[in-house]
Amino acid sequence: MSNSETFSKSNLNRDLFAISLDASLKTSLQAQLLEALRNLISASPNLVGARLPASRALASELSISRTTVQAVYDQMISEGYLVTRQGSGTYVASEITHLSQPQPSPRPAGPAIEPWRPFQTGLPDQSLLPNRQWARHLERAWRAPAPGLLARPDPLGWYPLREAIADHLAAWRHLPCDPGQVVITSGAREAFEVIFHGLLGSGKQIAIEDPCWPKLHTILADTGNTGNPIRIDHDGLDAARLPAGIDATIVTPSRHYPTGVSLPMPRRVLLMDWARQTGAMVIEDDYDSEFRYRGQPLPSLSGLDGLTNTIYLGSFSKLVSPALRIGYLVVPKRLLPNTRSYLDRVGPRASLIPQPALATFMDSGEFAMHLRRMRRIYARRQSHLLDALAPVSDLLNLHADSSGMHLCVLPRAPLTDRLSDIEISKRAEGIGLRISALSAQCALPEKMQGLLLGYAAFDEDTLSEAAVQLIAILRSER
Amino acid sequence: MSNSETFSKSNLNRDLFAISLDASLKTSLQAQLLEALRNLISASPNLVGARLPASRALASELSISRTTVQAVYDQMISEGYLVTRQGSGTYVASEITHLSQPQPSPRPAGPAIEPWRPFQTGLPDQSLLPNRQWARHLERAWRAPAPGLLARPDPLGWYPLREAIADHLAAWRHLPCDPGQVVITSGAREAFEVIFHGLLGSGKQIAIEDPCWPKLHTILADTGNTGNPIRIDHDGLDAARLPAGIDATIVTPSRHYPTGVSLPMPRRVLLMDWARQTGAMVIEDDYDSEFRYRGQPLPSLSGLDGLTNTIYLGSFSKLVSPALRIGYLVVPKRLLPNTRSYLDRVGPRASLIPQPALATFMDSGEFAMHLRRMRRIYARRQSHLLDALAPVSDLLNLHADSSGMHLCVLPRAPLTDRLSDIEISKRAEGIGLRISALSAQCALPEKMQGLLLGYAAFDEDTLSEAAVQLIAILRSER
């Protein structure tokens, strides 16, 4: 059936083709078809005017004789359900409303589209995706699928994508690994589920940075573990402050979430020493470090450690689009058997549909090109936002950030005396801005005050406008 | 970059474009680029002969001057890293192997493709997918994505897909529902997680059919619930046998898994009465009832109940492909707020990539066409398998099944005296057949004996051959 046919026609054909006839019943096939077609037309006023398939086509679809179909059509024409038009076929008659059952209430409209609001964090600018290229990769991957795509799926993911990720990690993150160590997941939450349900077990003491990604508390609670928040300082997490009895530490060394500080080399060495001495694991969440604007990126912690006591987490949500729902983890080789047996048991969750397309998108170099383009655009947006906020440099500590997709802006004393970050966040929400308060992402007492201003997903005009609105809030007397 | 360029070139460009230069460092940009390019070429023997981007292009990518790039190229030509070819550009020289670091060990080959083996159950014939149509739907959906696809995603799924599913359920399963009640999941496991973590809670007493889908035991254990197996009879589950204190019953009324029996109307009424009287929920797992070969399908239990005390589960794994990882549940309206707050908390897991394509695939009528085509083919395969097994009708109870994708064949006395279903399954495994033993899917004592023979995914020649092998096992003396 071609796409150019009307929607009613498609529905009619779909419904006709769904009819099952049973030759073993006492009722004749003809009577069965007659009743089914009558019911269908009576129940669907929107079929008025729809064209029926040719008797030969319907007969073939239902595996019955054409004579039977023609007899049913003739009967229904005589009953007024159907009409014929000279030389053009059989249609549902327009005068059958008296036959209709009560019309179903009209379907409610779908939910309104909820746009992203400035200064939402953690979001790429999806309007800049290379859509035509991406769509072509999808089309090519599935037009004549590779045999492996239709065979028994590897619960660890599509192997060519795992290869492409290993190449990417070696080139961008100084993390050499075997593609077999890369495990595709449906996102960060599933990655943590694999770690906690499949590798470490529950009931564990997990050290987390404070502040941290708020969902981490939910994930730890849902997987039956206890989070131990450790306040970070201007150099990130200090392993010397980890209490005894910790089973694993979750850390964002490239760029601490949400403050943006990078863990310096001595702190990295200290953390790796701690892991070796205690036998604990370090889980490196490397969520957006590809967007680095100045200076050489530090190698990933997992690369430094040679994936011995580390598990590495990455995602395409920020590099490409959250629509993919594709993340991954890279596990030490000794943990692979447990990873596999866990995933064999619960089954893969990540769709295979995007995986071969993402693999060829990466192999073609278009992915790296996209990252570099986004890096230039995001760098410009960050400078633009800093310029736009310059009028309130007496109230906010404004510094360029060498990486990332949002600024974590700390307030100066004249502001902190008047307005908490929570209060600013609330007022911003009231006028259509989404500003996360830093204190809301702290679990420990003496919460840090700050504003998280995502800039990556918003063009410069939008950022200018939103900055004006934010300035008005900060300057307001009450 | 076009796909026609060589792989080495792509890798070289990707790595070059990943270089970050820092104008604030003491080292000049030229020295930084020189060092980066030297390291890159030394470390990658497979780059020999690769063409470098034109100096203008690289300068633009790295946001530095063309003079700087040309100076680096010149320096490296003089050092022997690069060569120029008249009028055709700059290439990595072929005599630089002495510069190379130890060559990395060659990447291991990917895992071998594991084909599906006869008589694997629960599997559609994916070689018959309308690939070109499906690929076109994917390409169209993402070439110029609908604005809603890039906006804040609804954790319940892409609305047009939920509409298409509601249309399908009304037409094929006599289950009228509002698209808002349809919740897209990444498969049956996530659907049960939504039910148990989001709606019913854990620590519940859940009645399940015995035998049943083996993963159900895992899912109940993982979600912290207790399964209460109830032995089914030739009419399926008898609600009169449900013990007191049951919070929910999971049932496969259209076609019991794995025996294939259909729950007759009086039993359905009894089950619905039980739910109303006890306040318990009935979870209807309707996993493949679209493949009905004879007779009118009974309306879904959820349709009969008007989605009051029922939750309906469906999936596209068997109708289209397990590669999609798209399933869904349909929940009573009063449970929608809890469903939404659970999914807001844990986030969606189903990829958005296949969802708009699946929606247009369904709306175009091509999905229904595919189902009808598969129905005809699977019906033929079932008859073919029954014919092929006719020589052992003294050992097996062979009956045509009015629906489904596998036969559940019960052994006759001469066979049961000699060989258990487990023993047959083991011997079959040894010669490359996958035959599940019915007794392995029973939890209660006095396990039922039987063989599950999936036929849907295998063509007639394969089924003939496999039947001959199975007959040999059944006739063998030891």
Coordinates of C-alpha atoms in Angstrom, one line a residue, chain A:
Chain A
M1 CA 0.0 0.0 0.0
S2 CA 1.5 3.3 -0.9
N3 CA 1.8 6.2 1.5
S4 CA -0.1 8.5 -0.9
E5 CA -3.4 6.7 -0.1
T6 CA -5.8 8.3 2.3
F7 CA -5.6 7.7 6.0
S8 CA -9.2 6.3 6.0
K9 CA -8.3 4.0 3.2
S10 CA -5.3 2.7 5.1
N11 CA -7.4 2.2 8.2
L12 CA -10.1 0.4 6.3
N13 CA -7.6 -1.9 4.6
R14 CA -5.8 -2.6 7.9
D15 CA -9.1 -3.5 9.5
L16 CA -10.2 -5.6 6.6
F17 CA -7.0 -7.4 6.5
A18 CA -7.3 -8.2 10.2
I19 CA -10.4 -10.2 9.7
S20 CA -10.0 -13.9 10.4
L21 CA -12.4 -16.3 8.7
D22 CA -12.9 -19.9 9.8
A23 CA -13.9 -22.5 7.2
S24 CA -14.6 -25.0 10.0
L25 CA -17.5 -23.0 11.4
K26 CA -21.1 -23.7 10.5
T27 CA -21.5 -20.1 9.3
S28 CA -20.3 -19.8 5.7
L29 CA -17.3 -17.7 4.9
Q30 CA -19.5 -15.4 3.0
A31 CA -21.8 -14.8 6.0
Q32 CA -18.7 -14.3 8.2
L33 CA -17.2 -11.7 5.9
L34 CA -20.6 -10.0 5.5
E35 CA -21.0 -9.6 9.2
A36 CA -17.5 -8.5 9.8
L37 CA -17.7 -5.8 7.1
R38 CA -21.1 -4.6 8.3
N39 CA -19.8 -4.3 11.8
L40 CA -16.7 -2.5 10.7
I41 CA -18.6 0.1 8.6
S42 CA -21.3 0.6 11.2
A43 CA -18.8 1.3 13.9
S44 CA -16.6 3.7 12.0
P45 CA -18.3 6.8 10.7
N46 CA -15.0 8.1 9.5
L47 CA -14.9 5.4 6.9
V48 CA -17.6 7.3 4.8
G49 CA -16.3 7.7 1.3
A50 CA -13.4 5.3 1.8
R51 CA -12.6 3.1 -1.2
L52 CA -12.7 -0.7 -0.7
P53 CA -9.9 -2.9 -2.0
A54 CA -10.7 -4.6 -5.3
S55 CA -12.5 -7.9 -4.7
R56 CA -9.5 -9.8 -6.2
A57 CA -7.1 -8.1 -3.7
L58 CA -9.2 -8.7 -0.7
A59 CA -9.9 -12.3 -1.7
S60 CA -6.1 -12.9 -2.0
E61 CA -5.5 -11.2 1.4
L62 CA -8.1 -13.4 3.1
S63 CA -7.3 -16.5 1.2
I64 CA -10.9 -17.0 0.0
S65 CA -12.4 -16.9 -3.5
R66 CA -13.0 -13.8 -5.4
T67 CA -16.6 -14.8 -5.9
T68 CA -17.3 -14.8 -2.2
V69 CA -15.9 -11.3 -1.8
Q70 CA -17.9 -10.1 -4.8
A71 CA -21.1 -11.6 -3.4
V72 CA -20.5 -9.8 -0.1
Y73 CA -19.9 -6.5 -1.9
D74 CA -23.1 -6.9 -4.0
Q75 CA -25.1 -7.7 -0.9
M76 CA -23.8 -4.6 0.9
I77 CA -24.4 -2.5 -2.1
S78 CA -28.0 -3.6 -2.1
E79 CA -28.2 -2.9 1.6
G80 CA -26.9 0.7 1.1
Y81 CA -23.6 0.2 2.9
L82 CA -21.6 0.5 -0.2
V83 CA -21.8 2.3 -3.5
T84 CA -20.1 1.7 -6.9
R85 CA -18.8 4.5 -9.0
Q86 CA -18.6 3.8 -12.7
G87 CA -15.1 2.4 -13.6
S88 CA -13.5 3.5 -10.3
G89 CA -14.5 0.9 -7.7
T90 CA -16.5 0.3 -4.6
Y91 CA -16.8 2.9 -1.8
V92 CA -18.4 3.2 1.7
A93 CA -21.7 5.0 1.1
S94 CA -22.2 8.4 2.6
E95 CA -25.8 7.8 3.7
I96 CA -25.1 5.2 6.4
T97 CA -25.0 7.5 9.4
H98 CA -28.3 6.1 10.5
L99 CA -26.5 2.7 10.9
S100 CA -23.8 4.1 13.0
Q101 CA -23.4 3.2 16.6
P102 CA -23.0 6.2 19.0
Q103 CA -19.9 8.1 17.7
P104 CA -16.9 7.6 19.9
S105 CA -15.9 10.7 21.7
P106 CA -13.2 12.5 19.6
R107 CA -9.7 11.6 20.5
P108 CA -8.1 14.2 22.8
A109 CA -5.3 16.2 21.3
G110 CA -1.8 15.0 22.2
P111 CA 0.1 16.7 24.9
A112 CA 1.5 20.1 24.0
I113 CA 5.1 20.1 23.0
E114 CA 7.1 21.3 26.0
P115 CA 10.1 23.2 24.7
W116 CA 13.4 23.3 26.6
R117 CA 13.8 26.4 28.6
P118 CA 17.0 28.5 29.2
F119 CA 19.1 27.8 31.2
Q120 CA 18.4 24.0 31.3
T121 CA 21.6 22.1 31.9
G122 CA 22.9 18.9 30.3
L123 CA 21.3 19.4 27.0
P124 CA 23.0 19.6 23.5
D125 CA 21.6 21.9 20.8
Q126 CA 19.7 19.2 18.8
S127 CA 18.6 21.7 16.2
L128 CA 22.3 21.6 15.0
L129 CA 22.3 17.8 14.5
P130 CA 23.5 16.7 11.0
N131 CA 20.0 15.3 10.4
R132 CA 20.4 14.3 6.7
Q133 CA 23.6 12.5 7.4
W134 CA 22.2 10.7 10.5
A135 CA 19.0 9.7 8.6
R136 CA 21.1 8.3 5.8
H137 CA 23.1 6.2 8.2
L138 CA 19.9 4.9 9.7
E139 CA 18.5 4.1 6.2
R140 CA 21.6 2.4 5.1
A141 CA 21.9 0.3 8.2
W142 CA 18.4 -1.1 7.9
R143 CA 17.7 -1.2 4.2
A144 CA 19.7 -4.4 3.9
P145 CA 20.6 -5.3 7.5
A146 CA 23.9 -6.9 8.2
P147 CA 23.3 -10.6 9.1
G148 CA 24.5 -10.1 12.6
L149 CA 21.7 -7.6 13.2
L150 CA 19.1 -10.3 12.7
A151 CA 21.0 -13.1 14.5
R152 CA 21.0 -13.8 18.3
P153 CA 21.8 -10.3 19.7
D154 CA 24.9 -9.9 21.9
P155 CA 23.4 -8.5 25.2
L156 CA 26.6 -6.3 25.4
G157 CA 25.6 -4.5 22.2
W158 CA 26.3 -4.3 18.5
Y159 CA 30.0 -5.1 18.1
P160 CA 30.9 -2.5 15.4
L161 CA 29.5 0.2 17.7
R162 CA 31.6 -1.1 20.5
E163 CA 34.6 -0.9 18.2
A164 CA 33.8 2.6 17.2
I165 CA 33.5 3.6 20.8
A166 CA 36.8 2.0 21.6
D167 CA 38.4 4.0 18.8
H168 CA 36.8 7.2 20.0
L169 CA 38.0 6.6 23.6
A170 CA 41.5 6.0 22.4
A171 CA 41.6 9.2 20.3
W172 CA 39.7 11.6 22.6
R173 CA 40.0 10.3 26.1
H174 CA 43.4 8.5 26.2
L175 CA 41.6 5.4 27.2
P176 CA 42.8 2.4 25.2
C177 CA 40.5 -0.6 25.6
D178 CA 39.4 -3.7 23.9
P179 CA 35.9 -3.3 22.1
G180 CA 34.9 -6.4 24.1
Q181 CA 35.2 -4.3 27.3
V182 CA 32.6 -1.8 26.0
V183 CA 29.0 -2.5 27.1
I184 CA 26.1 -0.6 25.4
T185 CA 23.3 0.5 27.7
S186 CA 20.1 2.5 27.4
G187 CA 21.7 5.3 29.4
A188 CA 23.4 6.1 32.7
R189 CA 20.7 4.6 34.9
E190 CA 21.1 1.2 33.2
A191 CA 24.9 1.5 33.4
F192 CA 24.6 1.9 37.2
E193 CA 22.2 -1.0 37.4
V194 CA 24.7 -3.2 35.6
I195 CA 27.4 -2.1 38.0
F196 CA 25.3 -2.5 41.2
H197 CA 23.1 -5.4 40.3
G198 CA 25.5 -7.3 38.1
L199 CA 29.0 -6.5 39.4
L200 CA 29.2 -5.0 42.9
G201 CA 26.0 -6.1 44.5
S202 CA 23.7 -4.0 46.7
G203 CA 24.0 -3.0 50.3
K204 CA 27.3 -1.3 49.5
Q205 CA 28.8 2.0 50.9
I206 CA 29.3 4.3 48.0
A207 CA 31.2 7.5 48.2
I208 CA 29.8 10.3 46.1
E209 CA 30.8 13.9 45.4
D210 CA 28.8 16.6 47.2
P211 CA 27.3 18.4 45.3
C212 CA 26.5 15.8 42.6
W213 CA 24.1 14.8 39.9
P214 CA 20.8 14.6 41.8
K215 CA 19.6 11.4 40.1
L216 CA 22.5 9.6 41.7
H217 CA 20.8 9.6 45.1
T218 CA 17.7 8.0 43.4
I219 CA 19.8 5.4 41.6
L220 CA 21.7 4.5 44.8
A221 CA 18.4 4.2 46.8
D222 CA 16.8 2.1 44.0
T223 CA 19.7 -0.3 43.8
G224 CA 19.8 -0.7 47.6
N225 CA 23.1 1.1 48.3
T226 CA 24.0 3.9 50.7
G227 CA 25.5 7.1 49.4
N228 CA 28.2 8.8 51.4
P229 CA 28.5 12.4 50.2
I230 CA 32.0 13.9 50.4
R231 CA 32.2 17.7 50.1
I232 CA 34.4 18.6 47.2
D233 CA 36.7 21.7 47.2
H234 CA 38.2 23.8 44.4
D235 CA 40.2 20.8 43.2
G236 CA 37.3 18.3 43.3
L237 CA 37.2 15.2 45.4
D238 CA 40.0 14.6 47.9
A239 CA 40.6 10.9 48.4
A240 CA 42.2 11.7 51.8
R241 CA 38.7 12.6 53.0
L242 CA 37.1 9.2 52.1
P243 CA 36.0 7.4 55.3
A244 CA 36.9 3.7 56.0
G245 CA 34.6 1.0 54.7
I246 CA 33.8 2.5 51.3
D247 CA 33.2 -0.1 48.6
A248 CA 33.2 2.2 45.6
T249 CA 33.5 5.9 44.7
I250 CA 31.6 7.6 41.9
V251 CA 33.6 10.5 40.6
T252 CA 33.5 13.1 37.7
P253 CA 37.2 13.8 37.4
S254 CA 37.3 15.5 33.9
R255 CA 34.8 18.0 34.9
H256 CA 33.0 17.8 38.3
Y257 CA 29.3 17.9 38.0
P258 CA 27.9 20.5 38.6
T259 CA 30.7 22.8 39.6
G260 CA 33.0 22.2 36.6
V261 CA 36.3 21.8 38.4
S262 CA 38.8 19.3 37.0
L263 CA 40.6 16.8 39.3
P264 CA 44.3 17.7 39.2
M265 CA 46.9 14.9 38.6
P266 CA 48.0 14.6 42.2
R267 CA 44.4 14.1 43.4
R268 CA 44.0 11.5 40.6
V269 CA 47.1 9.6 41.8
L270 CA 45.8 9.8 45.4
L271 CA 42.4 8.3 44.3
M272 CA 44.0 5.5 42.4
D273 CA 46.3 4.7 45.3
W274 CA 43.3 4.6 47.6
A275 CA 41.5 2.2 45.3
R276 CA 44.5 -0.1 45.1
Q277 CA 45.0 -0.1 48.9
T278 CA 41.4 -0.6 49.8
G279 CA 40.4 -2.9 47.0
A280 CA 37.5 -0.5 46.2
M281 CA 36.3 0.4 42.7
V282 CA 36.4 3.9 41.2
I283 CA 33.4 4.6 38.9
E284 CA 34.4 7.4 36.5
D285 CA 31.4 9.3 35.1
D286 CA 32.8 11.1 32.1
Y287 CA 29.6 12.8 30.9
D288 CA 30.7 15.7 28.6
S289 CA 34.5 16.0 28.6
E290 CA 34.7 16.0 24.8
F291 CA 33.5 19.7 25.0
R292 CA 36.8 21.2 26.1
Y293 CA 37.6 24.7 24.8
R294 CA 41.1 25.4 26.0
G295 CA 44.1 23.4 27.1
Q296 CA 44.8 19.7 26.6
P297 CA 42.3 17.5 28.3
L298 CA 43.7 15.3 31.1
P299 CA 43.7 11.7 30.2
S300 CA 40.7 9.8 31.7
L301 CA 41.2 8.4 35.1
S302 CA 40.4 4.9 33.7
G303 CA 43.1 5.4 31.1
L304 CA 45.6 6.3 33.8
D305 CA 44.5 3.3 35.8
G306 CA 44.6 0.9 32.8
L307 CA 41.0 -0.1 33.7
T308 CA 42.2 -2.1 36.7
N309 CA 40.2 -0.6 39.5
T310 CA 38.0 1.7 37.4
I311 CA 34.8 1.4 35.5
Y312 CA 34.2 4.1 32.9
L313 CA 30.8 5.6 32.0
G314 CA 30.0 7.5 28.8
S315 CA 26.9 8.6 26.9
F316 CA 25.8 10.0 23.6
S317 CA 23.0 12.0 25.2
K318 CA 25.1 15.1 25.3
L319 CA 27.4 14.4 22.4
V320 CA 24.6 13.7 19.9
S321 CA 21.0 13.5 21.3
P322 CA 19.2 12.2 24.4
A323 CA 16.7 10.7 21.8
L324 CA 19.2 7.9 21.1
R325 CA 19.1 6.6 24.7
I326 CA 22.5 5.1 24.1
G327 CA 25.2 5.1 26.8
Y328 CA 28.0 2.7 27.6
L329 CA 30.3 1.5 30.2
V330 CA 33.8 0.2 29.9
V331 CA 34.7 -2.5 32.5
P332 CA 37.9 -4.2 33.6
K333 CA 38.5 -7.5 31.8
R334 CA 38.1 -9.5 34.9
L335 CA 34.6 -8.2 35.4
L336 CA 33.4 -9.2 31.9
P337 CA 32.1 -12.7 32.8
N338 CA 29.8 -11.3 35.5
T339 CA 28.7 -8.4 33.2
R340 CA 27.7 -10.9 30.6
S341 CA 25.9 -13.3 32.9
Y342 CA 24.0 -10.4 34.4
L343 CA 22.9 -9.1 30.9
D344 CA 22.1 -12.6 29.8
R345 CA 19.7 -12.8 32.7
V346 CA 17.9 -9.5 32.4
G347 CA 18.3 -9.0 28.7
P348 CA 19.5 -6.0 26.7
R349 CA 17.5 -2.8 27.0
A350 CA 19.1 -0.6 24.4
S351 CA 17.4 -0.6 21.0
L352 CA 19.4 -2.1 18.2
I353 CA 17.9 0.3 15.7
P354 CA 20.3 3.3 16.4
Q355 CA 23.4 1.1 17.0
P356 CA 24.6 0.3 13.5
A357 CA 23.8 3.8 12.3
L358 CA 25.8 5.3 15.2
A359 CA 28.7 3.0 14.4
T360 CA 28.9 4.1 10.8
F361 CA 28.3 7.8 11.8
M362 CA 31.4 7.4 14.0
D363 CA 33.5 5.5 11.5
S364 CA 32.9 8.0 8.7
G365 CA 34.4 10.8 10.8
E366 CA 31.1 12.7 10.8
F367 CA 30.7 12.2 14.5
A368 CA 34.1 13.8 15.3
M369 CA 33.3 16.6 12.8
H370 CA 30.0 17.2 14.7
L371 CA 31.8 17.3 18.0
R372 CA 34.3 19.8 16.8
R373 CA 31.6 22.0 15.3
M374 CA 29.6 21.9 18.5
R375 CA 32.7 22.6 20.5
R376 CA 33.3 25.9 18.5
I377 CA 29.6 26.8 18.9
Y378 CA 29.4 26.1 22.6
A379 CA 32.6 28.0 23.2
R380 CA 31.1 31.0 21.5
R381 CA 27.8 30.7 23.4
Q382 CA 29.7 30.5 26.7
S383 CA 31.6 33.8 25.9
H384 CA 28.4 35.4 24.8
L385 CA 26.6 34.5 28.0
L386 CA 29.5 35.8 30.1
D387 CA 29.4 39.1 28.2
A388 CA 25.7 39.3 28.6
L389 CA 26.0 38.8 32.4
A390 CA 28.9 41.3 32.7
P391 CA 26.5 44.1 34.0
V392 CA 26.0 42.0 37.2
S393 CA 29.7 41.1 37.8
D394 CA 29.3 42.9 41.2
L395 CA 26.7 40.2 42.1
L396 CA 28.1 37.1 40.4
N397 CA 31.6 35.6 40.1
L398 CA 31.9 35.3 36.4
H399 CA 34.8 33.2 35.0
A400 CA 35.3 31.6 31.7
D401 CA 35.1 27.8 32.0
S402 CA 37.6 25.7 30.0
S403 CA 35.0 23.0 29.2
G404 CA 31.4 21.9 29.6
M405 CA 27.9 22.9 28.6
H406 CA 26.9 25.0 31.6
L407 CA 28.4 27.6 33.9
C408 CA 28.3 27.1 37.7
V409 CA 28.2 30.8 38.8
L410 CA 28.8 31.5 42.5
P411 CA 27.1 34.6 44.0
R412 CA 29.0 37.5 45.6
A413 CA 28.3 38.7 49.1
P414 CA 25.9 41.6 48.1
L415 CA 23.7 39.0 46.4
T416 CA 23.9 36.2 49.0
D417 CA 22.8 38.6 51.7
R418 CA 19.6 39.3 49.8
L419 CA 18.6 36.2 47.8
S420 CA 19.3 32.5 48.1
D421 CA 19.9 30.4 45.0
I422 CA 16.7 28.5 45.7
E423 CA 14.8 31.8 45.7
I424 CA 16.4 32.9 42.4
S425 CA 15.6 29.5 40.9
K426 CA 11.9 29.9 41.9
R427 CA 11.6 33.4 40.6
A428 CA 13.3 32.3 37.3
E429 CA 10.8 29.4 37.0
G430 CA 8.0 31.9 37.3
I431 CA 9.1 33.7 34.2
G432 CA 10.0 30.7 32.1
L433 CA 13.7 30.2 32.9
R434 CA 15.0 26.9 34.3
I435 CA 17.9 27.7 36.6
S436 CA 19.0 24.9 39.0
A437 CA 20.2 26.0 42.4
L438 CA 23.6 24.6 43.4
S439 CA 22.4 24.2 47.0
A440 CA 19.6 21.8 45.8
Q441 CA 22.3 19.5 44.5
C442 CA 24.1 19.4 47.9
A443 CA 23.2 16.7 50.4
L444 CA 25.6 17.8 53.2
P445 CA 24.7 20.7 55.6
E446 CA 26.3 24.1 54.8
K447 CA 25.1 23.8 51.3
M448 CA 27.0 25.7 48.6
Q449 CA 25.2 28.6 46.9
G450 CA 25.3 28.9 43.1
L451 CA 23.4 29.1 39.9
L452 CA 23.7 26.5 37.1
L453 CA 23.4 28.2 33.7
G454 CA 23.2 25.8 30.8
Y455 CA 24.1 27.6 27.6
A456 CA 24.9 24.8 25.1
A457 CA 21.3 24.3 23.8
F458 CA 20.4 28.0 23.3
D459 CA 21.4 30.4 20.5
E460 CA 22.9 33.7 21.3
D461 CA 19.7 35.8 21.0
T462 CA 18.0 33.4 23.4
L463 CA 20.9 33.7 25.8
S464 CA 20.9 37.5 25.6
E465 CA 17.2 37.7 26.4
A466 CA 17.4 35.1 29.2
A467 CA 20.4 37.0 30.7
V468 CA 18.4 40.2 30.7
Q469 CA 15.6 38.4 32.6
L470 CA 18.0 36.9 35.1
I471 CA 19.7 40.3 35.6
A472 CA 16.3 41.8 36.4
I473 CA 15.7 39.1 39.0
L474 CA 19.1 39.7 40.6
R475 CA 18.6 43.5 40.7
S476 CA 15.0 43.4 42.0
E477 CA 14.6 44.8 45.5
R478 CA 12.2 42.0 46.6

